[in-house]
Amino acid sequence: MLQGGKGDRDSFSSKFGVLAALAGSAIGLGNIWRFPYVVGQNGGGAFLLVYILFIAAIGIPVMMSEFVIGRSAQLNPVGAFKKIAPGTKWHLVGMLGVVSVFIIFSFYTVVAGWTLEYVIQSVRWILFPEKFGFASMDNAALTQFFSNHYESFTSGLWRPIIWFFVMMLLTGYIVISGVKNGIEKVAKILMPIFLVILLILVTRSVTLGGGREGLVFLFKPDFTQIKEEPFRIILEALGQAFFSLSIGMGTLITYGSYIKKKENLASTAVSVVAADTFVAILAGIAIFPAVFAFGIDPADGPELVYKTLPVIFQNMAGGLIWAFMFFVLLCFAAVTSTISMLEVIVAYLSEQLNMSRKKATLLSMISVGFLGTLCTVSPDVFAIFNASPDLMLPLGGFFIVTFIGWIFSRDKSSKELSSDGTRNIGYHKLFMFLVKFVAPLAIAFLFALGVYSKVITLFPSIG
Ligand code: TRP
């Protein structure tokens, strides 16, 4: 089938390929790096509970809505809205998505670059066990090492910029190779191996001794902290849910457009959400016991994982090998996410502006290269970009569910979800109820309160 861009439209080739690519997009630094530190900063178990509630009641409906939009239109987010809601302003939602991708993609790739530095450190550790790398670093040294990177450019380090560009090139290379031969292939190989290594790490962490306290922190809800700043924390849980599931900016509209008509969108969404949540919780189980066993502060922020993991490796037999494998795979888990971001821009440019895939990729990389460099040079830009998903993704998600709930006809969504009537969709009533009322109202309400509390903290006199 010929569409907007050039040549036949690519698609995922198998059910496993679809799941791997989607899980690859969802599972990434959001699970391993961001999830543990936001849980740590926002009170542990109670936050986890709120998070899981949002995942189920809002995350699944938003994800299914993105799939429905993408697969019924077979186009990128902007083109999709133009096709299914012609003559309206809805394509601006797609545009909002494309713009958000630029911001999120650029800071995300910077963090992915840090992972490469840790790969290199593991190699130095393997080659020169006593002299270099994590082996000889205590807690304070690890913190210092991390903050040198986080604030690198004030301290004159150039390596993070290099790592950022390496990650970008790797992402660009895979995306240029195409949906089936690039994205799907990489995800199918890497995601399963990644899971196995994570499980091994979890086993080590919980057997560290002193690990109990970490598990209590993660799983036992204690609402004191949420009571102090409920709106900020709840909005953060919502933002993390969207971020981790890759929803709210059209990534899954784009991937949805590559899913074949016969696949079951609902069960696909549920499996991806389940896998993503499972991996986030596994990451929590790997991190928190070690955090408590080694006296690290769970509220440390973005550095949490980067200083906890090396300590776990120091305490494992053959830790150096595990460290190397883990960081390499974390890097790949990050790449299966960055490709899903780049793919949004590339699909947009190639289908809407009629560029070749290659040209579209190069152009996106140049612009993101510029934004990402800004993030590495300025911790302030980084902090703003890193906080932006909390607002931008729920906003995008709000419009996406509202569109499916109120604008797109019920018949069309049932046709899409039932694969043209060949599938039983007993859940359709519940789905419509969620996308018409529950998800939009909840997002709007939490969004308004979250913005209000952010404004209050900035300008206390208003309150
Ligand atoms: N979900 C990915 C992670 O957790 C990041 C990601 C990929 C993403 N695509 C996205 C986040 C789209 C927001 C929107 O690492």
Tab-separated table of N, CA and C in Angstrom, residues 301-409:
chain	number	residue	atom	x	y	z
A	301	GLY	N	17.576	11.353	44.256
A	301	GLY	CA	17.274	11.919	42.938
A	301	GLY	C	17.945	11.179	41.786
A	302	PRO	N	18.152	11.888	40.664
A	302	PRO	CA	18.623	11.240	39.435
A	302	PRO	C	19.889	10.392	39.605
A	303	GLU	N	20.665	10.633	40.636
A	303	GLU	CA	21.909	9.866	40.782
A	303	GLU	C	21.692	8.512	41.452
A	304	LEU	N	20.494	8.312	42.011
A	304	LEU	CA	20.261	7.136	42.849
A	304	LEU	C	20.765	5.831	42.224
A	305	VAL	N	20.270	5.525	41.046
A	305	VAL	CA	20.605	4.250	40.428
A	305	VAL	C	22.078	4.185	40.062
A	306	TYR	N	22.590	5.319	39.588
A	306	TYR	CA	23.969	5.336	39.126
A	306	TYR	C	24.977	5.189	40.253
A	307	LYS	N	24.550	5.394	41.489
A	307	LYS	CA	25.513	5.077	42.541
A	307	LYS	C	25.161	3.828	43.325
A	308	THR	N	23.940	3.335	43.156
A	308	THR	CA	23.571	2.116	43.861
A	308	THR	C	24.028	0.868	43.112
A	309	LEU	N	23.806	0.866	41.801
A	309	LEU	CA	24.148	-0.340	41.035
A	309	LEU	C	25.623	-0.735	41.165
A	310	PRO	N	26.549	0.227	41.027
A	310	PRO	CA	27.957	-0.178	41.156
A	310	PRO	C	28.245	-0.857	42.501
A	311	VAL	N	27.565	-0.395	43.565
A	311	VAL	CA	27.807	-1.021	44.862
A	311	VAL	C	27.323	-2.465	44.867
A	312	ILE	N	26.190	-2.695	44.208
A	312	ILE	CA	25.711	-4.080	44.148
A	312	ILE	C	26.736	-4.943	43.401
A	313	PHE	N	27.249	-4.403	42.310
A	313	PHE	CA	28.234	-5.182	41.534
A	313	PHE	C	29.501	-5.451	42.331
A	314	GLN	N	29.925	-4.452	43.108
A	314	GLN	CA	31.126	-4.670	43.920
A	314	GLN	C	30.944	-5.850	44.861
A	315	ASN	N	29.680	-6.099	45.224
A	315	ASN	CA	29.409	-7.150	46.195
A	315	ASN	C	28.928	-8.457	45.581
A	316	MET	N	29.117	-8.601	44.277
A	316	MET	CA	28.725	-9.857	43.638
A	316	MET	C	29.962	-10.595	43.177
A	317	ALA	N	29.868	-11.956	43.242
A	317	ALA	CA	30.973	-12.723	42.669
A	317	ALA	C	30.965	-12.470	41.170
A	318	GLY	N	32.108	-12.199	40.615
A	318	GLY	CA	32.171	-11.892	39.175
A	318	GLY	C	31.457	-10.602	38.847
A	319	GLY	N	31.384	-9.724	39.831
A	319	GLY	CA	30.623	-8.483	39.670
A	319	GLY	C	31.013	-7.682	38.448
A	320	LEU	N	32.287	-7.724	38.117
A	320	LEU	CA	32.737	-6.919	36.975
A	320	LEU	C	32.120	-7.359	35.670
A	321	ILE	N	31.963	-8.676	35.535
A	321	ILE	CA	31.343	-9.174	34.308
A	321	ILE	C	29.867	-8.778	34.274
A	322	TRP	N	29.201	-8.954	35.427
A	322	TRP	CA	27.782	-8.584	35.500
A	322	TRP	C	27.598	-7.093	35.228
A	323	ALA	N	28.469	-6.292	35.772
A	323	ALA	CA	28.341	-4.851	35.580
A	323	ALA	C	28.421	-4.527	34.099
A	324	PHE	N	29.390	-5.131	33.452
A	324	PHE	CA	29.563	-4.874	32.030
A	324	PHE	C	28.310	-5.274	31.253
A	325	MET	N	27.846	-6.483	31.517
A	325	MET	CA	26.677	-6.959	30.777
A	325	MET	C	25.458	-6.090	31.070
A	326	PHE	N	25.291	-5.760	32.330
A	326	PHE	CA	24.105	-4.979	32.692
A	326	PHE	C	24.097	-3.614	32.009
A	327	PHE	N	25.211	-2.910	32.069
A	327	PHE	CA	25.201	-1.563	31.487
A	327	PHE	C	25.094	-1.602	29.962
A	328	VAL	N	25.686	-2.631	29.367
A	328	VAL	CA	25.518	-2.753	27.917
A	328	VAL	C	24.028	-2.936	27.597
A	329	LEU	N	23.398	-3.812	28.380
A	329	LEU	CA	21.991	-4.065	28.087
A	329	LEU	C	21.110	-2.873	28.436
A	330	LEU	N	21.469	-2.162	29.490
A	330	LEU	CA	20.686	-0.975	29.849
A	330	LEU	C	20.748	0.035	28.703
A	331	CYS	N	21.941	0.087	28.148
A	331	CYS	CA	22.143	0.930	26.995
A	331	CYS	C	21.231	0.514	25.855
A	332	PHE	N	21.132	-0.785	25.613
A	332	PHE	CA	20.256	-1.246	24.541
A	332	PHE	C	18.780	-1.043	24.893
A	333	ALA	N	18.452	-1.234	26.176
A	333	ALA	CA	17.059	-0.983	26.579
A	333	ALA	C	16.731	0.484	26.309
A	334	ALA	N	17.720	1.340	26.525
A	334	ALA	CA	17.522	2.765	26.247
A	334	ALA	C	17.375	2.982	24.748
A	335	VAL	N	18.181	2.258	23.970
A	335	VAL	CA	18.099	2.444	22.520
A	335	VAL	C	16.759	1.980	21.958
A	336	THR	N	16.203	0.882	22.499
A	336	THR	CA	14.898	0.457	21.983
A	336	THR	C	13.830	1.495	22.323
A	337	SER	N	14.118	2.375	23.300
A	337	SER	CA	13.198	3.489	23.576
A	337	SER	C	13.504	4.703	22.700
A	338	THR	N	14.792	5.046	22.554
A	338	THR	CA	15.097	6.224	21.737
A	338	THR	C	14.671	6.021	20.274
A	339	ILE	N	14.791	4.784	19.784
A	339	ILE	CA	14.346	4.592	18.397
A	339	ILE	C	12.852	4.853	18.275
A	340	SER	N	12.098	4.544	19.334
A	340	SER	CA	10.651	4.782	19.225
A	340	SER	C	10.345	6.272	19.226
A	341	MET	N	11.228	7.064	19.811
A	341	MET	CA	11.011	8.509	19.786
A	341	MET	C	11.403	9.061	18.417
A	342	LEU	N	12.591	8.663	17.974
A	342	LEU	CA	13.051	9.165	16.678
A	342	LEU	C	12.083	8.773	15.563
A	343	GLU	N	11.532	7.569	15.688
A	343	GLU	CA	10.622	7.094	14.647
A	343	GLU	C	9.425	8.040	14.473
A	344	VAL	N	8.968	8.667	15.554
A	344	VAL	CA	7.839	9.600	15.458
A	344	VAL	C	8.199	10.765	14.540
A	345	ILE	N	9.369	11.350	14.758
A	345	ILE	CA	9.771	12.493	13.954
A	345	ILE	C	10.009	12.062	12.506
A	346	VAL	N	10.673	10.909	12.366
A	346	VAL	CA	10.982	10.440	11.014
A	346	VAL	C	9.696	10.115	10.239
A	347	ALA	N	8.745	9.467	10.904
A	347	ALA	CA	7.476	9.150	10.226
A	347	ALA	C	6.773	10.448	9.835
A	348	TYR	N	6.808	11.414	10.737
A	348	TYR	CA	6.169	12.701	10.439
A	348	TYR	C	6.827	13.371	9.230
A	349	LEU	N	8.139	13.510	9.284
A	349	LEU	CA	8.833	14.200	8.188
A	349	LEU	C	8.676	13.460	6.861
A	350	SER	N	8.785	12.128	6.916
A	350	SER	CA	8.763	11.428	5.636
A	350	SER	C	7.351	11.379	5.062
A	351	GLU	N	6.327	11.251	5.923
A	351	GLU	CA	4.980	11.134	5.363
A	351	GLU	C	4.315	12.485	5.104
A	352	GLN	N	4.560	13.441	5.985
A	352	GLN	CA	3.883	14.730	5.813
A	352	GLN	C	4.655	15.671	4.889
A	353	LEU	N	5.993	15.599	4.993
A	353	LEU	CA	6.772	16.518	4.180
A	353	LEU	C	7.487	15.811	3.035
A	354	ASN	N	7.075	14.542	2.842
A	354	ASN	CA	7.591	13.811	1.700
A	354	ASN	C	9.100	13.680	1.579
A	355	MET	N	9.767	13.517	2.709
A	355	MET	CA	11.225	13.333	2.660
A	355	MET	C	11.541	11.850	2.591
A	356	SER	N	12.754	11.529	2.146
A	356	SER	CA	13.155	10.124	2.227
A	356	SER	C	13.442	9.808	3.692
A	357	ARG	N	13.392	8.535	4.024
A	357	ARG	CA	13.623	8.108	5.391
A	357	ARG	C	15.015	8.538	5.873
A	358	LYS	N	15.962	8.432	4.988
A	358	LYS	CA	17.328	8.762	5.340
A	358	LYS	C	17.475	10.253	5.658
A	359	LYS	N	16.914	11.064	4.781
A	359	LYS	CA	17.018	12.500	4.956
A	359	LYS	C	16.282	12.920	6.233
A	360	ALA	N	15.116	12.325	6.433
A	360	ALA	CA	14.320	12.655	7.621
A	360	ALA	C	15.099	12.323	8.885
A	361	THR	N	15.765	11.169	8.875
A	361	THR	CA	16.535	10.762	10.058
A	361	THR	C	17.688	11.725	10.306
A	362	LEU	N	18.401	12.049	9.253
A	362	LEU	CA	19.546	12.945	9.432
A	362	LEU	C	19.111	14.315	9.943
A	363	LEU	N	18.036	14.825	9.367
A	363	LEU	CA	17.553	16.136	9.782
A	363	LEU	C	17.133	16.125	11.261
A	364	SER	N	16.424	15.068	11.682
A	364	SER	CA	16.012	14.986	13.086
A	364	SER	C	17.233	14.915	13.989
A	365	MET	N	18.227	14.148	13.549
A	365	MET	CA	19.396	13.986	14.409
A	365	MET	C	20.155	15.300	14.580
A	366	ILE	N	20.191	16.084	13.530
A	366	ILE	CA	20.889	17.367	13.654
A	366	ILE	C	20.164	18.264	14.660
A	367	SER	N	18.841	18.339	14.557
A	367	SER	CA	18.130	19.216	15.494
A	367	SER	C	18.202	18.692	16.917
A	368	VAL	N	18.037	17.376	17.071
A	368	VAL	CA	18.117	16.830	18.422
A	368	VAL	C	19.546	16.955	18.956
A	369	GLY	N	20.498	16.839	18.068
A	369	GLY	CA	21.893	16.987	18.476
A	369	GLY	C	22.129	18.336	19.138
A	370	PHE	N	21.494	19.332	18.590
A	370	PHE	CA	21.624	20.669	19.140
A	370	PHE	C	20.964	20.762	20.528
A	371	LEU	N	19.736	20.293	20.628
A	371	LEU	CA	19.031	20.347	21.924
A	371	LEU	C	19.730	19.516	22.998
A	372	GLY	N	20.201	18.344	22.597
A	372	GLY	CA	20.856	17.468	23.557
A	372	GLY	C	22.160	18.079	24.061
A	373	THR	N	22.872	18.746	23.174
A	373	THR	CA	24.107	19.400	23.598
A	373	THR	C	23.789	20.467	24.642
A	374	LEU	N	22.689	21.191	24.407
A	374	LEU	CA	22.266	22.167	25.413
A	374	LEU	C	22.050	21.516	26.774
A	375	CYS	N	21.404	20.337	26.751
A	375	CYS	CA	21.151	19.622	28.016
A	375	CYS	C	22.450	19.231	28.707
A	376	THR	N	23.442	18.848	27.928
A	376	THR	CA	24.685	18.429	28.575
A	376	THR	C	25.458	19.642	29.074
A	377	VAL	N	25.288	20.765	28.416
A	377	VAL	CA	26.044	21.938	28.825
A	377	VAL	C	25.412	22.633	30.022
A	378	SER	N	24.078	22.578	30.102
A	378	SER	CA	23.429	23.305	31.181
A	378	SER	C	22.548	22.399	32.040
A	379	PRO	N	22.913	22.220	33.323
A	379	PRO	CA	22.079	21.419	34.208
A	379	PRO	C	20.668	22.004	34.343
A	380	ASP	N	20.524	23.323	34.147
A	380	ASP	CA	19.194	23.915	34.237
A	380	ASP	C	18.303	23.462	33.087
A	381	VAL	N	18.854	23.521	31.880
A	381	VAL	CA	18.081	23.041	30.732
A	381	VAL	C	17.731	21.571	30.949
A	382	PHE	N	18.724	20.810	31.413
A	382	PHE	CA	18.463	19.394	31.654
A	382	PHE	C	17.301	19.224	32.625
A	383	ALA	N	17.339	19.975	33.731
A	383	ALA	CA	16.301	19.817	34.759
A	383	ALA	C	14.923	20.177	34.213
A	384	ILE	N	14.853	21.229	33.399
A	384	ILE	CA	13.558	21.628	32.832
A	384	ILE	C	13.050	20.561	31.858
A	385	PHE	N	13.938	20.089	30.998
A	385	PHE	CA	13.536	19.048	30.046
A	385	PHE	C	13.083	17.788	30.788
A	386	ASN	N	13.842	17.450	31.840
A	386	ASN	CA	13.540	16.231	32.582
A	386	ASN	C	12.198	16.348	33.297
A	387	ALA	N	11.796	17.561	33.675
A	387	ALA	CA	10.518	17.734	34.377
A	387	ALA	C	9.354	17.856	33.395
A	388	SER	N	9.669	18.132	32.118
A	388	SER	CA	8.586	18.416	31.173
A	388	SER	C	7.593	17.272	30.931
A	389	PRO	N	8.022	15.992	30.984
A	389	PRO	CA	7.030	14.943	30.728
A	389	PRO	C	5.848	14.996	31.696
A	390	ASP	N	6.091	15.419	32.929
A	390	ASP	CA	4.999	15.438	33.918
A	390	ASP	C	3.817	16.274	33.436
A	391	LEU	N	4.091	17.309	32.666
A	391	LEU	CA	3.005	18.144	32.156
A	391	LEU	C	2.626	17.793	30.717
A	392	MET	N	3.622	17.653	29.861
A	392	MET	CA	3.315	17.490	28.446
A	392	MET	C	2.602	16.188	28.116
A	393	LEU	N	3.036	15.103	28.759
A	393	LEU	CA	2.440	13.821	28.386
A	393	LEU	C	0.984	13.711	28.837
A	394	PRO	N	0.659	14.084	30.099
A	394	PRO	CA	-0.762	14.049	30.464
A	394	PRO	C	-1.612	14.957	29.572
A	395	LEU	N	-1.079	16.093	29.175
A	395	LEU	CA	-1.825	16.989	28.285
A	395	LEU	C	-2.127	16.293	26.954
A	396	GLY	N	-1.098	15.718	26.352
A	396	GLY	CA	-1.309	14.981	25.096
A	396	GLY	C	-2.291	13.838	25.306
A	397	GLY	N	-2.106	13.105	26.412
A	397	GLY	CA	-2.979	11.963	26.703
A	397	GLY	C	-4.429	12.386	26.864
A	398	PHE	N	-4.634	13.533	27.462
A	398	PHE	CA	-5.980	14.053	27.646
A	398	PHE	C	-6.683	14.209	26.295
A	399	PHE	N	-6.006	14.823	25.346
A	399	PHE	CA	-6.628	15.037	24.038
A	399	PHE	C	-6.844	13.721	23.296
A	400	ILE	N	-5.897	12.808	23.471
A	400	ILE	CA	-6.014	11.528	22.764
A	400	ILE	C	-7.239	10.734	23.240
A	401	VAL	N	-7.409	10.620	24.566
A	401	VAL	CA	-8.595	9.869	25.041
A	401	VAL	C	-9.880	10.629	24.750
A	402	THR	N	-9.834	11.952	24.850
A	402	THR	CA	-11.039	12.726	24.571
A	402	THR	C	-11.458	12.537	23.119
A	403	PHE	N	-10.465	12.482	22.245
A	403	PHE	CA	-10.772	12.272	20.836
A	403	PHE	C	-11.485	10.930	20.626
A	404	ILE	N	-10.905	9.873	21.220
A	404	ILE	CA	-11.506	8.547	21.033
A	404	ILE	C	-12.866	8.467	21.741
A	405	GLY	N	-12.979	9.112	22.899
A	405	GLY	CA	-14.227	9.052	23.664
A	405	GLY	C	-15.359	9.847	23.026
A	406	TRP	N	-15.053	11.006	22.472
A	406	TRP	CA	-16.123	11.928	22.067
A	406	TRP	C	-16.198	12.220	20.593
A	407	ILE	N	-15.104	12.066	19.862
A	407	ILE	CA	-15.119	12.480	18.456
A	407	ILE	C	-15.162	11.276	17.509
A	408	PHE	N	-14.242	10.355	17.734
A	408	PHE	CA	-14.157	9.177	16.878
A	408	PHE	C	-15.389	8.320	17.134
A	409	SER	N	-16.012	7.800	16.048
A	409	SER	CA	-17.279	7.116	16.325
A	409	SER	C	-17.045	5.782	17.037
